[in-house]
Amino acid sequence: GSRARRGAGDVIELLRRWQREAGDGYVLGLVRVVIGGLLLWHALGSARELLAQGYFGDNFHVAVLPERFLLPRAAFTVLVGARILAAALVLVGHRARAALLASAVLSVYVLLCDRLEYHNNRYALAIYALLLSFTPCDRSYTLLGAQGEADGRVGPLWAARLAQIQVSIVYLASGGSKLLDTDWRDGVVLADRIHRFGGQAIERGVPAGIVSFLGRADTGSALAKLAIMTELLLAVGLWSRRARVVALWWGVWFHLIIQVTSKVEVFTWLTLATYALFVTHDTRARKLRYDPSRAKGRVLAALVRTFDWFGRFEVKAWQPDDIPRSHSVVIVRRDGSPATGVRALASRTAHRTISLAD
């Protein structure tokens, strides 16, 4: 009894820490941009369907809502336009949180209008948009207005934690349902998917021999078990600081393989975007100093500025009183210790410095 009470107390204390937690929302701005792009892609798809196929209410549909709550054609057309506008605002970062909330509500409404158009990835996109609307995601990666300074980007992160939990829920639900399904465990479902979408994979450049190998019964059975294990382990591994780097890289390759071998709409890009939620919120905690007189130093600095999407480094040219210019690049870690030269980017210690999970 006492052990159970201590365990419950630990959980309550963890939830309270999450409720009080605040941090730099720089990375959340990047997640917002990706989600905004996906919302816009779906909204434009709805507009194309409306123009090409007409109003869904005039055709066969299976509404979850009572029919009296379905909008008429003119009002539904306005709703599609509102979704496009809201998604565009999310993308550019103007009134992004309100636009995210509006996008989530309108997206869920559309899903409830016709069950035939329901897809898990569309529902997940709406949920992530809803949760992101309660985070400080509108203070970076904005095209309109000035970028917020570090102090101005700080905000509550409880909704970001809920979004992380949602990532694990998706993996647990997917992996758990497959584990309980005999056809999935035996590879029947996976083999059927390869058979149906293998032609698309070949068109995307996957060698036909590989597609044929993946479609074999024994291969399908082994890959099905590996997929189930991967999803269940990712649900847990993303929360471990020690295992997170491996989990992130394994998850990236796992979803890219799914993307080229199956038809999953935007699920791959949505999931990879949510991986950024697990990044530590310590923007510019590391420093990169480069020698502006050397071409190598300028090139490396430009590469880091271009691909440092999470804002891990403060990149500046050396000043006369800085570190002696015996190297093109010097990385200063969180603890203030330097790592010099190009080897610093590839060394084990520097890998910890630039790691997504550190």
PDB file of N, CA, C and O in Angstrom, residues 31-91:
ATOM      1  N   VAL A  31       8.319  22.955 -35.757  1.00  0.00           N
ATOM      2  CA  VAL A  31       7.231  21.978 -35.815  1.00  0.00           C
ATOM      3  C   VAL A  31       5.972  22.641 -36.383  1.00  0.00           C
ATOM      4  O   VAL A  31       5.261  22.050 -37.200  1.00  0.00           O
ATOM      5  N   ARG A  32       5.722  23.885 -35.967  1.00  0.00           N
ATOM      6  CA  ARG A  32       4.546  24.600 -36.467  1.00  0.00           C
ATOM      7  C   ARG A  32       4.593  24.786 -37.984  1.00  0.00           C
ATOM      8  O   ARG A  32       3.574  24.617 -38.672  1.00  0.00           O
ATOM      9  N   VAL A  33       5.766  25.107 -38.512  1.00  0.00           N
ATOM     10  CA  VAL A  33       5.893  25.315 -39.955  1.00  0.00           C
ATOM     11  C   VAL A  33       5.552  24.032 -40.713  1.00  0.00           C
ATOM     12  O   VAL A  33       4.812  24.057 -41.707  1.00  0.00           O
ATOM     13  N   VAL A  34       6.075  22.892 -40.250  1.00  0.00           N
ATOM     14  CA  VAL A  34       5.795  21.623 -40.933  1.00  0.00           C
ATOM     15  C   VAL A  34       4.317  21.286 -40.847  1.00  0.00           C
ATOM     16  O   VAL A  34       3.685  20.901 -41.850  1.00  0.00           O
ATOM     17  N   ILE A  35       3.745  21.422 -39.663  1.00  0.00           N
ATOM     18  CA  ILE A  35       2.323  21.118 -39.497  1.00  0.00           C
ATOM     19  C   ILE A  35       1.476  22.087 -40.319  1.00  0.00           C
ATOM     20  O   ILE A  35       0.466  21.692 -40.931  1.00  0.00           O
ATOM     21  N   GLY A  36       1.884  23.344 -40.381  1.00  0.00           N
ATOM     22  CA  GLY A  36       1.165  24.289 -41.223  1.00  0.00           C
ATOM     23  C   GLY A  36       1.196  23.894 -42.686  1.00  0.00           C
ATOM     24  O   GLY A  36       0.189  23.998 -43.395  1.00  0.00           O
ATOM     25  N   GLY A  37       2.349  23.422 -43.152  1.00  0.00           N
ATOM     26  CA  GLY A  37       2.437  22.957 -44.532  1.00  0.00           C
ATOM     27  C   GLY A  37       1.536  21.761 -44.798  1.00  0.00           C
ATOM     28  O   GLY A  37       0.888  21.674 -45.849  1.00  0.00           O
ATOM     29  N   LEU A  38       1.470  20.838 -43.839  1.00  0.00           N
ATOM     30  CA  LEU A  38       0.614  19.660 -44.007  1.00  0.00           C
ATOM     31  C   LEU A  38      -0.866  20.040 -43.957  1.00  0.00           C
ATOM     32  O   LEU A  38      -1.680  19.493 -44.710  1.00  0.00           O
ATOM     33  N   LEU A  39      -1.211  20.976 -43.078  1.00  0.00           N
ATOM     34  CA  LEU A  39      -2.596  21.459 -43.031  1.00  0.00           C
ATOM     35  C   LEU A  39      -2.981  22.125 -44.350  1.00  0.00           C
ATOM     36  O   LEU A  39      -4.092  21.935 -44.865  1.00  0.00           O
ATOM     37  N   LEU A  40      -2.055  22.913 -44.908  1.00  0.00           N
ATOM     38  CA  LEU A  40      -2.325  23.583 -46.182  1.00  0.00           C
ATOM     39  C   LEU A  40      -2.469  22.563 -47.300  1.00  0.00           C
ATOM     40  O   LEU A  40      -3.347  22.701 -48.174  1.00  0.00           O
ATOM     41  N   TRP A  41      -1.631  21.527 -47.292  1.00  0.00           N
ATOM     42  CA  TRP A  41      -1.711  20.484 -48.324  1.00  0.00           C
ATOM     43  C   TRP A  41      -3.077  19.802 -48.284  1.00  0.00           C
ATOM     44  O   TRP A  41      -3.705  19.576 -49.335  1.00  0.00           O
ATOM     45  N   HIS A  42      -3.555  19.473 -47.094  1.00  0.00           N
ATOM     46  CA  HIS A  42      -4.869  18.836 -46.964  1.00  0.00           C
ATOM     47  C   HIS A  42      -5.992  19.791 -47.366  1.00  0.00           C
ATOM     48  O   HIS A  42      -6.967  19.389 -48.032  1.00  0.00           O
ATOM     49  N   ALA A  43      -5.882  21.061 -46.955  1.00  0.00           N
ATOM     50  CA  ALA A  43      -6.932  22.021 -47.278  1.00  0.00           C
ATOM     51  C   ALA A  43      -7.023  22.249 -48.783  1.00  0.00           C
ATOM     52  O   ALA A  43      -8.123  22.318 -49.357  1.00  0.00           O
ATOM     53  N   LEU A  44      -5.865  22.363 -49.442  1.00  0.00           N
ATOM     54  CA  LEU A  44      -5.872  22.519 -50.902  1.00  0.00           C
ATOM     55  C   LEU A  44      -6.415  21.262 -51.577  1.00  0.00           C
ATOM     56  O   LEU A  44      -7.099  21.344 -52.605  1.00  0.00           O
ATOM     57  N   GLY A  45      -6.140  20.086 -50.997  1.00  0.00           N
ATOM     58  CA  GLY A  45      -6.708  18.851 -51.529  1.00  0.00           C
ATOM     59  C   GLY A  45      -8.225  18.851 -51.445  1.00  0.00           C
ATOM     60  O   GLY A  45      -8.914  18.397 -52.375  1.00  0.00           O
ATOM     61  N   SER A  46      -8.764  19.359 -50.337  1.00  0.00           N
ATOM     62  CA  SER A  46     -10.224  19.460 -50.205  1.00  0.00           C
ATOM     63  C   SER A  46     -10.803  20.414 -51.237  1.00  0.00           C
ATOM     64  O   SER A  46     -11.885  20.165 -51.790  1.00  0.00           O
ATOM     65  N   ALA A  47     -10.075  21.497 -51.514  1.00  0.00           N
ATOM     66  CA  ALA A  47     -10.540  22.446 -52.526  1.00  0.00           C
ATOM     67  C   ALA A  47     -10.542  21.801 -53.909  1.00  0.00           C
ATOM     68  O   ALA A  47     -11.491  21.990 -54.695  1.00  0.00           O
ATOM     69  N   ARG A  48      -9.497  21.035 -54.216  1.00  0.00           N
ATOM     70  CA  ARG A  48      -9.451  20.356 -55.514  1.00  0.00           C
ATOM     71  C   ARG A  48     -10.582  19.334 -55.648  1.00  0.00           C
ATOM     72  O   ARG A  48     -11.210  19.224 -56.713  1.00  0.00           O
ATOM     73  N   GLU A  49     -10.847  18.603 -54.580  1.00  0.00           N
ATOM     74  CA  GLU A  49     -11.946  17.631 -54.611  1.00  0.00           C
ATOM     75  C   GLU A  49     -13.288  18.329 -54.798  1.00  0.00           C
ATOM     76  O   GLU A  49     -14.169  17.830 -55.515  1.00  0.00           O
ATOM     77  N   LEU A  50     -13.438  19.475 -54.157  1.00  0.00           N
ATOM     78  CA  LEU A  50     -14.698  20.219 -54.289  1.00  0.00           C
ATOM     79  C   LEU A  50     -14.907  20.683 -55.718  1.00  0.00           C
ATOM     80  O   LEU A  50     -16.031  20.640 -56.254  1.00  0.00           O
ATOM     81  N   LEU A  51     -13.833  21.100 -56.372  1.00  0.00           N
ATOM     82  CA  LEU A  51     -13.943  21.560 -57.754  1.00  0.00           C
ATOM     83  C   LEU A  51     -14.122  20.405 -58.729  1.00  0.00           C
ATOM     84  O   LEU A  51     -14.894  20.512 -59.705  1.00  0.00           O
ATOM     85  N   ALA A  52     -13.430  19.293 -58.472  1.00  0.00           N
ATOM     86  CA  ALA A  52     -13.457  18.179 -59.416  1.00  0.00           C
ATOM     87  C   ALA A  52     -14.649  17.252 -59.214  1.00  0.00           C
ATOM     88  O   ALA A  52     -15.231  16.760 -60.188  1.00  0.00           O
ATOM     89  N   GLN A  53     -15.027  17.005 -57.973  1.00  0.00           N
ATOM     90  CA  GLN A  53     -16.064  16.019 -57.670  1.00  0.00           C
ATOM     91  C   GLN A  53     -17.355  16.639 -57.162  1.00  0.00           C
ATOM     92  O   GLN A  53     -18.370  15.950 -57.069  1.00  0.00           O
ATOM     93  N   GLY A  54     -17.334  17.909 -56.828  1.00  0.00           N
ATOM     94  CA  GLY A  54     -18.526  18.564 -56.324  1.00  0.00           C
ATOM     95  C   GLY A  54     -18.670  18.415 -54.820  1.00  0.00           C
ATOM     96  O   GLY A  54     -17.829  17.834 -54.142  1.00  0.00           O
ATOM     97  N   TYR A  55     -19.758  18.936 -54.313  1.00  0.00           N
ATOM     98  CA  TYR A  55     -20.044  18.920 -52.881  1.00  0.00           C
ATOM     99  C   TYR A  55     -20.278  17.487 -52.409  1.00  0.00           C
ATOM    100  O   TYR A  55     -21.064  16.752 -52.996  1.00  0.00           O
ATOM    101  N   PHE A  56     -19.583  17.089 -51.337  1.00  0.00           N
ATOM    102  CA  PHE A  56     -19.654  15.697 -50.888  1.00  0.00           C
ATOM    103  C   PHE A  56     -21.071  15.312 -50.476  1.00  0.00           C
ATOM    104  O   PHE A  56     -21.482  14.152 -50.589  1.00  0.00           O
ATOM    105  N   GLY A  57     -21.860  16.304 -49.990  1.00  0.00           N
ATOM    106  CA  GLY A  57     -23.219  16.017 -49.539  1.00  0.00           C
ATOM    107  C   GLY A  57     -24.160  15.609 -50.654  1.00  0.00           C
ATOM    108  O   GLY A  57     -25.223  15.022 -50.390  1.00  0.00           O
ATOM    109  N   ASP A  58     -23.782  15.915 -51.918  1.00  0.00           N
ATOM    110  CA  ASP A  58     -24.610  15.509 -53.062  1.00  0.00           C
ATOM    111  C   ASP A  58     -24.299  14.093 -53.507  1.00  0.00           C
ATOM    112  O   ASP A  58     -24.994  13.554 -54.378  1.00  0.00           O
ATOM    113  N   ASN A  59     -23.257  13.501 -52.957  1.00  0.00           N
ATOM    114  CA  ASN A  59     -22.854  12.145 -53.313  1.00  0.00           C
ATOM    115  C   ASN A  59     -23.039  11.225 -52.102  1.00  0.00           C
ATOM    116  O   ASN A  59     -23.394  11.668 -51.003  1.00  0.00           O
ATOM    117  N   PHE A  60     -22.765   9.947 -52.309  1.00  0.00           N
ATOM    118  CA  PHE A  60     -22.886   8.995 -51.205  1.00  0.00           C
ATOM    119  C   PHE A  60     -21.858   9.334 -50.133  1.00  0.00           C
ATOM    120  O   PHE A  60     -20.678   9.524 -50.407  1.00  0.00           O
ATOM    121  N   HIS A  61     -22.291   9.405 -48.898  1.00  0.00           N
ATOM    122  CA  HIS A  61     -21.396   9.678 -47.787  1.00  0.00           C
ATOM    123  C   HIS A  61     -21.972   9.027 -46.532  1.00  0.00           C
ATOM    124  O   HIS A  61     -23.151   8.693 -46.468  1.00  0.00           O
ATOM    125  N   VAL A  62     -21.113   8.853 -45.547  1.00  0.00           N
ATOM    126  CA  VAL A  62     -21.522   8.279 -44.270  1.00  0.00           C
ATOM    127  C   VAL A  62     -21.123   9.269 -43.191  1.00  0.00           C
ATOM    128  O   VAL A  62     -19.966   9.296 -42.741  1.00  0.00           O
ATOM    129  N   ALA A  63     -22.072  10.100 -42.788  1.00  0.00           N
ATOM    130  CA  ALA A  63     -21.783  11.144 -41.815  1.00  0.00           C
ATOM    131  C   ALA A  63     -21.780  10.576 -40.398  1.00  0.00           C
ATOM    132  O   ALA A  63     -22.626   9.755 -40.043  1.00  0.00           O
ATOM    133  N   VAL A  64     -20.814  11.012 -39.600  1.00  0.00           N
ATOM    134  CA  VAL A  64     -20.798  10.674 -38.180  1.00  0.00           C
ATOM    135  C   VAL A  64     -21.755  11.598 -37.442  1.00  0.00           C
ATOM    136  O   VAL A  64     -22.481  11.165 -36.533  1.00  0.00           O
ATOM    137  N   LEU A  65     -21.774  12.855 -37.843  1.00  0.00           N
ATOM    138  CA  LEU A  65     -22.701  13.820 -37.266  1.00  0.00           C
ATOM    139  C   LEU A  65     -24.111  13.603 -37.834  1.00  0.00           C
ATOM    140  O   LEU A  65     -24.259  13.084 -38.947  1.00  0.00           O
ATOM    141  N   PRO A  66     -25.128  13.999 -37.121  1.00  0.00           N
ATOM    142  CA  PRO A  66     -26.475  14.005 -37.712  1.00  0.00           C
ATOM    143  C   PRO A  66     -26.504  14.888 -38.950  1.00  0.00           C
ATOM    144  O   PRO A  66     -25.830  15.919 -39.014  1.00  0.00           O
ATOM    145  N   GLU A  67     -27.266  14.502 -39.930  1.00  0.00           N
ATOM    146  CA  GLU A  67     -27.285  15.218 -41.204  1.00  0.00           C
ATOM    147  C   GLU A  67     -27.640  16.698 -41.049  1.00  0.00           C
ATOM    148  O   GLU A  67     -27.182  17.537 -41.828  1.00  0.00           O
ATOM    149  N   ARG A  68     -28.424  17.021 -40.024  1.00  0.00           N
ATOM    150  CA  ARG A  68     -28.828  18.429 -39.863  1.00  0.00           C
ATOM    151  C   ARG A  68     -27.653  19.330 -39.503  1.00  0.00           C
ATOM    152  O   ARG A  68     -27.747  20.555 -39.612  1.00  0.00           O
ATOM    153  N   PHE A  69     -26.552  18.735 -39.048  1.00  0.00           N
ATOM    154  CA  PHE A  69     -25.379  19.532 -38.693  1.00  0.00           C
ATOM    155  C   PHE A  69     -24.399  19.685 -39.855  1.00  0.00           C
ATOM    156  O   PHE A  69     -23.343  20.322 -39.696  1.00  0.00           O
ATOM    157  N   LEU A  70     -24.702  19.112 -41.009  1.00  0.00           N
ATOM    158  CA  LEU A  70     -23.831  19.258 -42.172  1.00  0.00           C
ATOM    159  C   LEU A  70     -24.121  20.586 -42.864  1.00  0.00           C
ATOM    160  O   LEU A  70     -25.275  20.964 -43.062  1.00  0.00           O
ATOM    161  N   LEU A  71     -23.084  21.278 -43.246  1.00  0.00           N
ATOM    162  CA  LEU A  71     -23.226  22.573 -43.894  1.00  0.00           C
ATOM    163  C   LEU A  71     -23.718  22.402 -45.325  1.00  0.00           C
ATOM    164  O   LEU A  71     -23.351  21.436 -46.006  1.00  0.00           O
ATOM    165  N   PRO A  72     -24.503  23.343 -45.824  1.00  0.00           N
ATOM    166  CA  PRO A  72     -24.863  23.312 -47.249  1.00  0.00           C
ATOM    167  C   PRO A  72     -23.648  23.619 -48.110  1.00  0.00           C
ATOM    168  O   PRO A  72     -22.596  24.028 -47.620  1.00  0.00           O
ATOM    169  N   ARG A  73     -23.820  23.467 -49.418  1.00  0.00           N
ATOM    170  CA  ARG A  73     -22.703  23.608 -50.343  1.00  0.00           C
ATOM    171  C   ARG A  73     -21.979  24.949 -50.186  1.00  0.00           C
ATOM    172  O   ARG A  73     -20.742  24.992 -50.066  1.00  0.00           O
ATOM    173  N   ALA A  74     -22.708  26.048 -50.182  1.00  0.00           N
ATOM    174  CA  ALA A  74     -22.073  27.374 -50.131  1.00  0.00           C
ATOM    175  C   ALA A  74     -21.275  27.549 -48.841  1.00  0.00           C
ATOM    176  O   ALA A  74     -20.129  28.020 -48.859  1.00  0.00           O
ATOM    177  N   ALA A  75     -21.864  27.151 -47.716  1.00  0.00           N
ATOM    178  CA  ALA A  75     -21.180  27.303 -46.436  1.00  0.00           C
ATOM    179  C   ALA A  75     -19.964  26.381 -46.351  1.00  0.00           C
ATOM    180  O   ALA A  75     -18.920  26.755 -45.788  1.00  0.00           O
ATOM    181  N   PHE A  76     -20.082  25.176 -46.932  1.00  0.00           N
ATOM    182  CA  PHE A  76     -18.948  24.254 -46.910  1.00  0.00           C
ATOM    183  C   PHE A  76     -17.801  24.792 -47.760  1.00  0.00           C
ATOM    184  O   PHE A  76     -16.624  24.613 -47.411  1.00  0.00           O
ATOM    185  N   THR A  77     -18.138  25.464 -48.858  1.00  0.00           N
ATOM    186  CA  THR A  77     -17.108  26.084 -49.688  1.00  0.00           C
ATOM    187  C   THR A  77     -16.366  27.169 -48.905  1.00  0.00           C
ATOM    188  O   THR A  77     -15.130  27.283 -48.983  1.00  0.00           O
ATOM    189  N   VAL A  78     -17.097  27.949 -48.131  1.00  0.00           N
ATOM    190  CA  VAL A  78     -16.477  28.964 -47.279  1.00  0.00           C
ATOM    191  C   VAL A  78     -15.578  28.300 -46.239  1.00  0.00           C
ATOM    192  O   VAL A  78     -14.483  28.782 -45.937  1.00  0.00           O
ATOM    193  N   LEU A  79     -16.037  27.180 -45.691  1.00  0.00           N
ATOM    194  CA  LEU A  79     -15.239  26.455 -44.697  1.00  0.00           C
ATOM    195  C   LEU A  79     -13.911  25.992 -45.291  1.00  0.00           C
ATOM    196  O   LEU A  79     -12.861  26.096 -44.641  1.00  0.00           O
ATOM    197  N   VAL A  80     -13.942  25.494 -46.519  1.00  0.00           N
ATOM    198  CA  VAL A  80     -12.700  25.057 -47.168  1.00  0.00           C
ATOM    199  C   VAL A  80     -11.767  26.243 -47.348  1.00  0.00           C
ATOM    200  O   VAL A  80     -10.549  26.148 -47.109  1.00  0.00           O
ATOM    201  N   GLY A  81     -12.322  27.386 -47.740  1.00  0.00           N
ATOM    202  CA  GLY A  81     -11.502  28.587 -47.864  1.00  0.00           C
ATOM    203  C   GLY A  81     -10.912  29.011 -46.526  1.00  0.00           C
ATOM    204  O   GLY A  81      -9.758  29.453 -46.454  1.00  0.00           O
ATOM    205  N   ALA A  82     -11.694  28.862 -45.457  1.00  0.00           N
ATOM    206  CA  ALA A  82     -11.203  29.208 -44.121  1.00  0.00           C
ATOM    207  C   ALA A  82     -10.073  28.282 -43.705  1.00  0.00           C
ATOM    208  O   ALA A  82      -9.107  28.715 -43.055  1.00  0.00           O
ATOM    209  N   ARG A  83     -10.160  27.015 -44.071  1.00  0.00           N
ATOM    210  CA  ARG A  83      -9.076  26.076 -43.761  1.00  0.00           C
ATOM    211  C   ARG A  83      -7.788  26.467 -44.484  1.00  0.00           C
ATOM    212  O   ARG A  83      -6.699  26.406 -43.909  1.00  0.00           O
ATOM    213  N   ILE A  84      -7.904  26.869 -45.741  1.00  0.00           N
ATOM    214  CA  ILE A  84      -6.724  27.291 -46.505  1.00  0.00           C
ATOM    215  C   ILE A  84      -6.097  28.523 -45.865  1.00  0.00           C
ATOM    216  O   ILE A  84      -4.871  28.600 -45.682  1.00  0.00           O
ATOM    217  N   LEU A  85      -6.925  29.503 -45.501  1.00  0.00           N
ATOM    218  CA  LEU A  85      -6.422  30.729 -44.889  1.00  0.00           C
ATOM    219  C   LEU A  85      -5.756  30.431 -43.548  1.00  0.00           C
ATOM    220  O   LEU A  85      -4.653  30.933 -43.264  1.00  0.00           O
ATOM    221  N   ALA A  86      -6.415  29.627 -42.717  1.00  0.00           N
ATOM    222  CA  ALA A  86      -5.852  29.310 -41.402  1.00  0.00           C
ATOM    223  C   ALA A  86      -4.521  28.579 -41.533  1.00  0.00           C
ATOM    224  O   ALA A  86      -3.564  28.872 -40.810  1.00  0.00           O
ATOM    225  N   ALA A  87      -4.443  27.633 -42.465  1.00  0.00           N
ATOM    226  CA  ALA A  87      -3.195  26.888 -42.663  1.00  0.00           C
ATOM    227  C   ALA A  87      -2.075  27.812 -43.134  1.00  0.00           C
ATOM    228  O   ALA A  87      -0.921  27.681 -42.712  1.00  0.00           O
ATOM    229  N   ALA A  88      -2.418  28.749 -44.011  1.00  0.00           N
ATOM    230  CA  ALA A  88      -1.410  29.698 -44.487  1.00  0.00           C
ATOM    231  C   ALA A  88      -0.902  30.576 -43.344  1.00  0.00           C
ATOM    232  O   ALA A  88       0.297  30.862 -43.249  1.00  0.00           O
ATOM    233  N   LEU A  89      -1.790  30.987 -42.450  1.00  0.00           N
ATOM    234  CA  LEU A  89      -1.382  31.785 -41.292  1.00  0.00           C
ATOM    235  C   LEU A  89      -0.480  30.979 -40.363  1.00  0.00           C
ATOM    236  O   LEU A  89       0.489  31.510 -39.808  1.00  0.00           O
ATOM    237  N   VAL A  90      -0.790  29.708 -40.193  1.00  0.00           N
ATOM    238  CA  VAL A  90       0.072  28.842 -39.387  1.00  0.00           C
ATOM    239  C   VAL A  90       1.457  28.769 -40.017  1.00  0.00           C
ATOM    240  O   VAL A  90       2.481  28.870 -39.329  1.00  0.00           O
ATOM    241  N   LEU A  91       1.496  28.627 -41.312  1.00  0.00           N
ATOM    242  CA  LEU A  91       2.761  28.448 -42.021  1.00  0.00           C
ATOM    243  C   LEU A  91       3.661  29.663 -41.880  1.00  0.00           C
ATOM    244  O   LEU A  91       4.869  29.536 -41.625  1.00  0.00           O
TER     245      LEU A  91
END
